[in-house]
mmCIF file of C-alpha atoms in Angstrom:
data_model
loop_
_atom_site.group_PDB
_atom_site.id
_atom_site.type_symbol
_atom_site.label_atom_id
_atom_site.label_comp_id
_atom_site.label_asym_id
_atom_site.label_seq_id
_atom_site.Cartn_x
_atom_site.Cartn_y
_atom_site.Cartn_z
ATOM 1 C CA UNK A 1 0.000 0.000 0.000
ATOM 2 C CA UNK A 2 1.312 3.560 -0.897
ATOM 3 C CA UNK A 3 -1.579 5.077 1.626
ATOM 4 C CA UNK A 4 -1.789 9.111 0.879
ATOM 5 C CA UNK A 5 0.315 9.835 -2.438
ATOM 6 C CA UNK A 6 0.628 13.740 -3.408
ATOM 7 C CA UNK A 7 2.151 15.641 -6.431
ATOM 8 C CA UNK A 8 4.172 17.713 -7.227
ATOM 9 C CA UNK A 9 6.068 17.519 -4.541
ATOM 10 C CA UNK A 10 7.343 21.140 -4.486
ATOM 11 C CA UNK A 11 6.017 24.268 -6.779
ATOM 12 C CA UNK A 12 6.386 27.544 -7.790
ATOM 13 C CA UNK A 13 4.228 29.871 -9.108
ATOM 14 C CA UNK A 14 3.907 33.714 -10.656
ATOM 15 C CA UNK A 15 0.570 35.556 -8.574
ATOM 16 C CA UNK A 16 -2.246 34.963 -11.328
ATOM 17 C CA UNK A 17 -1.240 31.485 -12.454
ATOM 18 C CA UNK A 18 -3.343 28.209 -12.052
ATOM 19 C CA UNK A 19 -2.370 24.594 -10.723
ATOM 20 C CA UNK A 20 -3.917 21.556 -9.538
ATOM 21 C CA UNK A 21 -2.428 20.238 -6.486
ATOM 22 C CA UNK A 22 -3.618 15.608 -7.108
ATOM 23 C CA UNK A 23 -4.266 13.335 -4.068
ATOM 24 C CA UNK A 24 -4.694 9.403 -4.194
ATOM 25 C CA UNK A 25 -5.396 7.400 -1.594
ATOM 26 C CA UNK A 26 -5.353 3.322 -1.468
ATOM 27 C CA UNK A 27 -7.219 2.419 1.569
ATOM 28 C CA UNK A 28 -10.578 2.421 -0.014
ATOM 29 C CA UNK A 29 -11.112 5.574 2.320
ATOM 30 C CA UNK A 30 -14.271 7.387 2.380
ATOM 31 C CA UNK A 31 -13.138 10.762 3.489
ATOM 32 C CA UNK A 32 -10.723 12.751 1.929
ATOM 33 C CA UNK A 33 -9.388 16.301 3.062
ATOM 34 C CA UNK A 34 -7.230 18.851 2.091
ATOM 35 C CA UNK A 35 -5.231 21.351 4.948
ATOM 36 C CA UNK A 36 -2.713 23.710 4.211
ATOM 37 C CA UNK A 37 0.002 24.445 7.175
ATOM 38 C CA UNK A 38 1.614 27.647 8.349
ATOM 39 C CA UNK A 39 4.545 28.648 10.269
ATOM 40 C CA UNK A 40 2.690 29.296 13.902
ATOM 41 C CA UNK A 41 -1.314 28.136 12.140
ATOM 42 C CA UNK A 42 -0.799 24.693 12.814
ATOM 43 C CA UNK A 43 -3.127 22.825 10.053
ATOM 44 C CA UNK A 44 -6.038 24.614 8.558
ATOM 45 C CA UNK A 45 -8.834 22.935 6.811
ATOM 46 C CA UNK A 46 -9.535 24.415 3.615
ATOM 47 C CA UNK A 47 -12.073 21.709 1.421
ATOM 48 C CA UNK A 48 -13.181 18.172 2.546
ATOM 49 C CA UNK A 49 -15.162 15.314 1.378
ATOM 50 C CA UNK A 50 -16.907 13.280 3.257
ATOM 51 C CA UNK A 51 -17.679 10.712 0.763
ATOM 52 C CA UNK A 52 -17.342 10.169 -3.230
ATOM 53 C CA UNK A 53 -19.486 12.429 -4.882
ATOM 54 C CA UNK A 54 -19.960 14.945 -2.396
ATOM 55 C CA UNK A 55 -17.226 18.078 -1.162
ATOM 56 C CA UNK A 56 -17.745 20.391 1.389
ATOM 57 C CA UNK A 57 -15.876 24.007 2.561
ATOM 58 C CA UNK A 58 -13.621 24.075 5.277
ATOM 59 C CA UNK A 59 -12.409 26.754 7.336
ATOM 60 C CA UNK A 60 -10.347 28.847 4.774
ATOM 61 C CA UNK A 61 -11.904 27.830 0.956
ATOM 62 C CA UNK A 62 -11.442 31.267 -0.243
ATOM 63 C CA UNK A 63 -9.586 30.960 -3.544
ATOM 64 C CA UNK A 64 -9.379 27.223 -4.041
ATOM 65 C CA UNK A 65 -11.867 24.529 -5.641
ATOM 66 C CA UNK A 66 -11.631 20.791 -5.463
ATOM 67 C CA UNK A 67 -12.565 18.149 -7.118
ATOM 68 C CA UNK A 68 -13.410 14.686 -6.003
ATOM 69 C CA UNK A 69 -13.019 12.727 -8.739
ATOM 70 C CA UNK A 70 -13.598 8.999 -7.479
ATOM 71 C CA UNK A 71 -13.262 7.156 -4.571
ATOM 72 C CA UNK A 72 -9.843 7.152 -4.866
ATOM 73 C CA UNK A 73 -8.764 10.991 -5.965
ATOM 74 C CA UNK A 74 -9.477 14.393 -4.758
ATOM 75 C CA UNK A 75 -7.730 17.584 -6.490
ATOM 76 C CA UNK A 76 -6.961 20.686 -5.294
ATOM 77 C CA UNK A 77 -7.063 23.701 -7.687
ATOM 78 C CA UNK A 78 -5.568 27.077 -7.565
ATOM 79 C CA UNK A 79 -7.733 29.723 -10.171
ATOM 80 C CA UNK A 80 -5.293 32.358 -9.924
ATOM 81 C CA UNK A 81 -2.596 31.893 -7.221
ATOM 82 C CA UNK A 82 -1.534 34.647 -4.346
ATOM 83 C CA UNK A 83 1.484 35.303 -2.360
ATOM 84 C CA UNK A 84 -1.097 34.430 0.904
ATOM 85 C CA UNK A 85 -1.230 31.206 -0.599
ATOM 86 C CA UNK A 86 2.261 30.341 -0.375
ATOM 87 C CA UNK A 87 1.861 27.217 2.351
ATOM 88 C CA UNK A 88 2.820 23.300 2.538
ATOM 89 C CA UNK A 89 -0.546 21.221 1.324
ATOM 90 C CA UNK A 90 -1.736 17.926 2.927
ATOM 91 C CA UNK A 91 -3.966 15.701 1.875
ATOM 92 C CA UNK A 92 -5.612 13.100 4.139
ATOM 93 C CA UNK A 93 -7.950 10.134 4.323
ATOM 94 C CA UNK A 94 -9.838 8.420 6.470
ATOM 95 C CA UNK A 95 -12.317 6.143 7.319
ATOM 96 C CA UNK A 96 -15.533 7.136 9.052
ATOM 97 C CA UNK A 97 -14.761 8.204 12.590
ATOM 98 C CA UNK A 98 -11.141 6.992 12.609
ATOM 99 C CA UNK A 99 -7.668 8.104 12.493
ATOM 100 C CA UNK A 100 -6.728 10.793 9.538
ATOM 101 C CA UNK A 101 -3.381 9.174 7.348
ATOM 102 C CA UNK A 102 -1.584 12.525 5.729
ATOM 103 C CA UNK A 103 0.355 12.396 2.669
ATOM 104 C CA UNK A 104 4.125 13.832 2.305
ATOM 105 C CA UNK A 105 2.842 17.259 1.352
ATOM 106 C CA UNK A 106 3.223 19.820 -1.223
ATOM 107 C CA UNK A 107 5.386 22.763 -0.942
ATOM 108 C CA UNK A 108 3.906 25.679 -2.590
ATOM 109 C CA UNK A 109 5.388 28.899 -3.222
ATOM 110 C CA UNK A 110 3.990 31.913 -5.000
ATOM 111 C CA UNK A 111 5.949 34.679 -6.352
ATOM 112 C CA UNK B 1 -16.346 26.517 17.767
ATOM 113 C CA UNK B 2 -13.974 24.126 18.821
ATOM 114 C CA UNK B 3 -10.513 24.929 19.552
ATOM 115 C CA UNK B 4 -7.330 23.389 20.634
ATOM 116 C CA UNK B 5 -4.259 25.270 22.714
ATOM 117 C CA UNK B 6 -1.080 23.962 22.890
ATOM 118 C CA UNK B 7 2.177 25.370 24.944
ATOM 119 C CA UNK B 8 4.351 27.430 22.924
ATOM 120 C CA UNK B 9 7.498 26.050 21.187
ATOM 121 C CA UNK B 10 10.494 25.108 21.111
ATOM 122 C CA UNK B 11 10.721 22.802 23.926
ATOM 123 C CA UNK B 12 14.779 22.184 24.202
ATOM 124 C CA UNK B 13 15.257 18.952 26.315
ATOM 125 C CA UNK B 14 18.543 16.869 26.477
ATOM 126 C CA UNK B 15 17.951 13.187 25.787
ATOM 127 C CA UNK B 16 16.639 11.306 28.697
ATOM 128 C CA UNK B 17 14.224 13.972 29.718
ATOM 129 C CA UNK B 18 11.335 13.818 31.069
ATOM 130 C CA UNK B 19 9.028 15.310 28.525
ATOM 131 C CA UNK B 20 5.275 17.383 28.802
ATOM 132 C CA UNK B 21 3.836 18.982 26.395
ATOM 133 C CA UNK B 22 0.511 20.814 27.238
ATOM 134 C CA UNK B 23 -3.057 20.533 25.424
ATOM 135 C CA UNK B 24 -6.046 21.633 26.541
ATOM 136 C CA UNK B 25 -9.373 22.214 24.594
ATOM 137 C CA UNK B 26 -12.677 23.667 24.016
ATOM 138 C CA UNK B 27 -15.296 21.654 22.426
ATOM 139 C CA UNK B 28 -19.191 20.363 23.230
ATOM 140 C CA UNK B 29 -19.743 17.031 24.154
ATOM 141 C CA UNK B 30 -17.118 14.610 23.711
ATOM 142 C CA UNK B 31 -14.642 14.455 21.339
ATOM 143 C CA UNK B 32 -11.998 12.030 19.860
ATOM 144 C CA UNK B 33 -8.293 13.532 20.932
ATOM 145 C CA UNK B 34 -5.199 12.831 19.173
ATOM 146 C CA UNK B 35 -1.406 13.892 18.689
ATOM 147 C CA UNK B 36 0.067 13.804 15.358
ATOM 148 C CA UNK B 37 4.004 13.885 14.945
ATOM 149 C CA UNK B 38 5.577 15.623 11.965
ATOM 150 C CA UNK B 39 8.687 14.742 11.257
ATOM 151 C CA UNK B 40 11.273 17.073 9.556
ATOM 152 C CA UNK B 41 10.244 17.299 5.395
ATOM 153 C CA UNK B 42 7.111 14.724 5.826
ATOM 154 C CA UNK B 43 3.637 14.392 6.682
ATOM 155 C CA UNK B 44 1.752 14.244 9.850
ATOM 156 C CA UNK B 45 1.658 10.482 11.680
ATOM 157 C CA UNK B 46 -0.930 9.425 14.338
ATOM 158 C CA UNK B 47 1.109 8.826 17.239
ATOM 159 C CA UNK B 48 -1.871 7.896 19.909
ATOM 160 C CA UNK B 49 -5.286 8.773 20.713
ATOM 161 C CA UNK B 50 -8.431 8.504 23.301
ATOM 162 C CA UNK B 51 -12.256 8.219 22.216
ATOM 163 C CA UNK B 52 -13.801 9.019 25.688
ATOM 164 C CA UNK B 53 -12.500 10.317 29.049
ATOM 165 C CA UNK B 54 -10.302 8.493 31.400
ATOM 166 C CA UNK B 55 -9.115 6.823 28.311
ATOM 167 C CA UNK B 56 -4.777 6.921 28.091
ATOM 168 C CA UNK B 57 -3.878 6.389 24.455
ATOM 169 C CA UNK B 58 0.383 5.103 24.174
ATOM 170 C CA UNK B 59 2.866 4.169 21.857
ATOM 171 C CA UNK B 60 6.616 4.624 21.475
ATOM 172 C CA UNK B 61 6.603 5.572 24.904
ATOM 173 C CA UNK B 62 4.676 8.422 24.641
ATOM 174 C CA UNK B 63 1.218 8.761 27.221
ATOM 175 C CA UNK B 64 -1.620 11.112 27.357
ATOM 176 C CA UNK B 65 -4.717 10.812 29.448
ATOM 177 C CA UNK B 66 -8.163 12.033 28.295
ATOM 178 C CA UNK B 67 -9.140 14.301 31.354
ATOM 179 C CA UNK B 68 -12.664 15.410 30.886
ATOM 180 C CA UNK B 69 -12.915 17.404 34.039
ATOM 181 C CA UNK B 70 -10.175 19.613 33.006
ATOM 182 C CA UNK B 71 -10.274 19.518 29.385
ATOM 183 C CA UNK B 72 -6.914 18.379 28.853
ATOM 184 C CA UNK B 73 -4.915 15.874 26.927
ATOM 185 C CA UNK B 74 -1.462 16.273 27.509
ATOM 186 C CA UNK B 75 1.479 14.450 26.124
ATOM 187 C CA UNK B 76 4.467 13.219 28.086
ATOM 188 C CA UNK B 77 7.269 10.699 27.345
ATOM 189 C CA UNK B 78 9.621 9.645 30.349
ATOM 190 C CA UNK B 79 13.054 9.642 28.517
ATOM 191 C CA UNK B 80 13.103 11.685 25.404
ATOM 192 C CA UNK B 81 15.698 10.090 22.791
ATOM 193 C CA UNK B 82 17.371 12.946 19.676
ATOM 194 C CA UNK B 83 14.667 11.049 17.054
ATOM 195 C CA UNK B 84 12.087 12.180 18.864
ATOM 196 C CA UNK B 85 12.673 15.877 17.502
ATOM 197 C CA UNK B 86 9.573 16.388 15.955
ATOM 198 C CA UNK B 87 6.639 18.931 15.690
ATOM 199 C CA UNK B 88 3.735 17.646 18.085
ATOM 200 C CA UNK B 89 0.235 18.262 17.590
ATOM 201 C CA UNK B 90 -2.253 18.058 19.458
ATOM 202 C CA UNK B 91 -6.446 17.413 17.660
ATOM 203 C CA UNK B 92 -9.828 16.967 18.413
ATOM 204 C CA UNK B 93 -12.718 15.864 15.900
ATOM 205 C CA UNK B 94 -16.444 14.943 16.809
ATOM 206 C CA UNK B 95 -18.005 11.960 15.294
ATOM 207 C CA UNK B 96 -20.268 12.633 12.421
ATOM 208 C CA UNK B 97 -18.387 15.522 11.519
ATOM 209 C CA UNK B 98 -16.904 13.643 8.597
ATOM 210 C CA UNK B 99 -14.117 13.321 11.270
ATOM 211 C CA UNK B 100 -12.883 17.096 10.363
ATOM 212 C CA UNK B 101 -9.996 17.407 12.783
ATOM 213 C CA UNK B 102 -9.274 20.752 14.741
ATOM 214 C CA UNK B 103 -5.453 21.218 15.469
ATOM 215 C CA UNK B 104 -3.741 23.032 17.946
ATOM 216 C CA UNK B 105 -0.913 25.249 16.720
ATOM 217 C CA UNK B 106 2.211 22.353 17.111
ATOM 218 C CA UNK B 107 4.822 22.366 19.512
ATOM 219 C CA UNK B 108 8.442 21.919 18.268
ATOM 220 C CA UNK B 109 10.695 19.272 20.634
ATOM 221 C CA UNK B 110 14.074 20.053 19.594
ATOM 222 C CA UNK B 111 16.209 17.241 21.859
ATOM 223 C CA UNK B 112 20.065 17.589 22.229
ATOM 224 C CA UNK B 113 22.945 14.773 23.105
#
């Protein structure tokens, strides 16, 4: 099992450009999530989805959309990137009521 | 809302220390309560949890007791080794939430020879 795979691994970005940030996961995991981190922030939550089919907004969505696009995948996109959202990206899975498993993380920085 | 706090960082022990790191919370009901370990350049790792109070979640030597009456959950390890250097943190999620998790700001352990 690979668990929580993320690419790219590292990025960078001009302000106004667009990306899509992929997640897999291969534990047949309901939930998927994406956080971004920041020095002193801890983790915020920015989409999730509770199961295939549906996605819901976290506590900072501003500026990002997602897309879950089977059981397996859920993308992160970036319309038109800003400095703010220079951060590290996680992606996690889980099942129902149970422990989170995080991908390595994307390092993101816009210029 | 919920909310987690967590004592400021760095914590600077020397290897063999006895370690506490401080997490209390603010939530309704009863939450699930966790602490995740990052790792320098990787993801976040469950490293124990507790689903109701009294409940001590371990591993690797690490403890932490679910204390309802004072809305803690704090972690402590009785001899800290140099691979424990890590950022700690601390979570709370409500079931039927989707599990969202609500973290606590980390704590960095840096620990010296």
């Amino acid at each position: 099992n690979a668990g929580v795979t993320q690419t790219p691994k590292f990025q960078v970005l001009k302000t106004g450009q667009s990306m899509t940030l992929q997640c897999a996961q291969d534990m047949n995991h309901n939930s998927m999530y994406w956080y971004r981190q920041d020095p002193g922030m801890g983790l915020r939550l920015i989409y999730y989805s509770a199961s295939e089919g549906t996605t819901d907004k976290g506590e900072v969505p501003n500026g990002y959309n997602v897309s879950r696009l089977n059981k397996r995948e859920f993308s992160l996109r970036l319309e038109s990137a800003a400095p703010s959202q220079t951060s590290v990206y996680f992606c996690a899975s889980t099942r129902e009521a149970d422990t989170q498993y995080f991908g390595p993380g994307t390092r993101l920085t816009v210029l | 809302g919920d909310s987690v706090t967590q004592m400021e960082g760095p914590v600077t022990l020397s290897e063999e220390a006895f370690l506490t790191i401080n997490c209390t919370y603010t939530a309704t009901g009863y939450p699930s309560l966790f602490w995740y370990v990052q790792y320098p350049g990787e993801g976040l790792q469950l490293l124990l949890k507790a689903t109701k109070a009294d409940d001590k979640g371990s591993n690797k030597g690490f403890e932490a007791t679910y204390r309802k009456e004072t809305t803690s959950f704090h972690l402590e390890k009785g001899s800290v080794q140099v691979s424990d250097s890590a950022v700690y943190f601390c979570a709370l999620t409500h079931t039927g939430t989707a599990s969202k998790l609500t973290f606590g700001t980390g704590t960095r352990l840096q620990v010296t020879l």
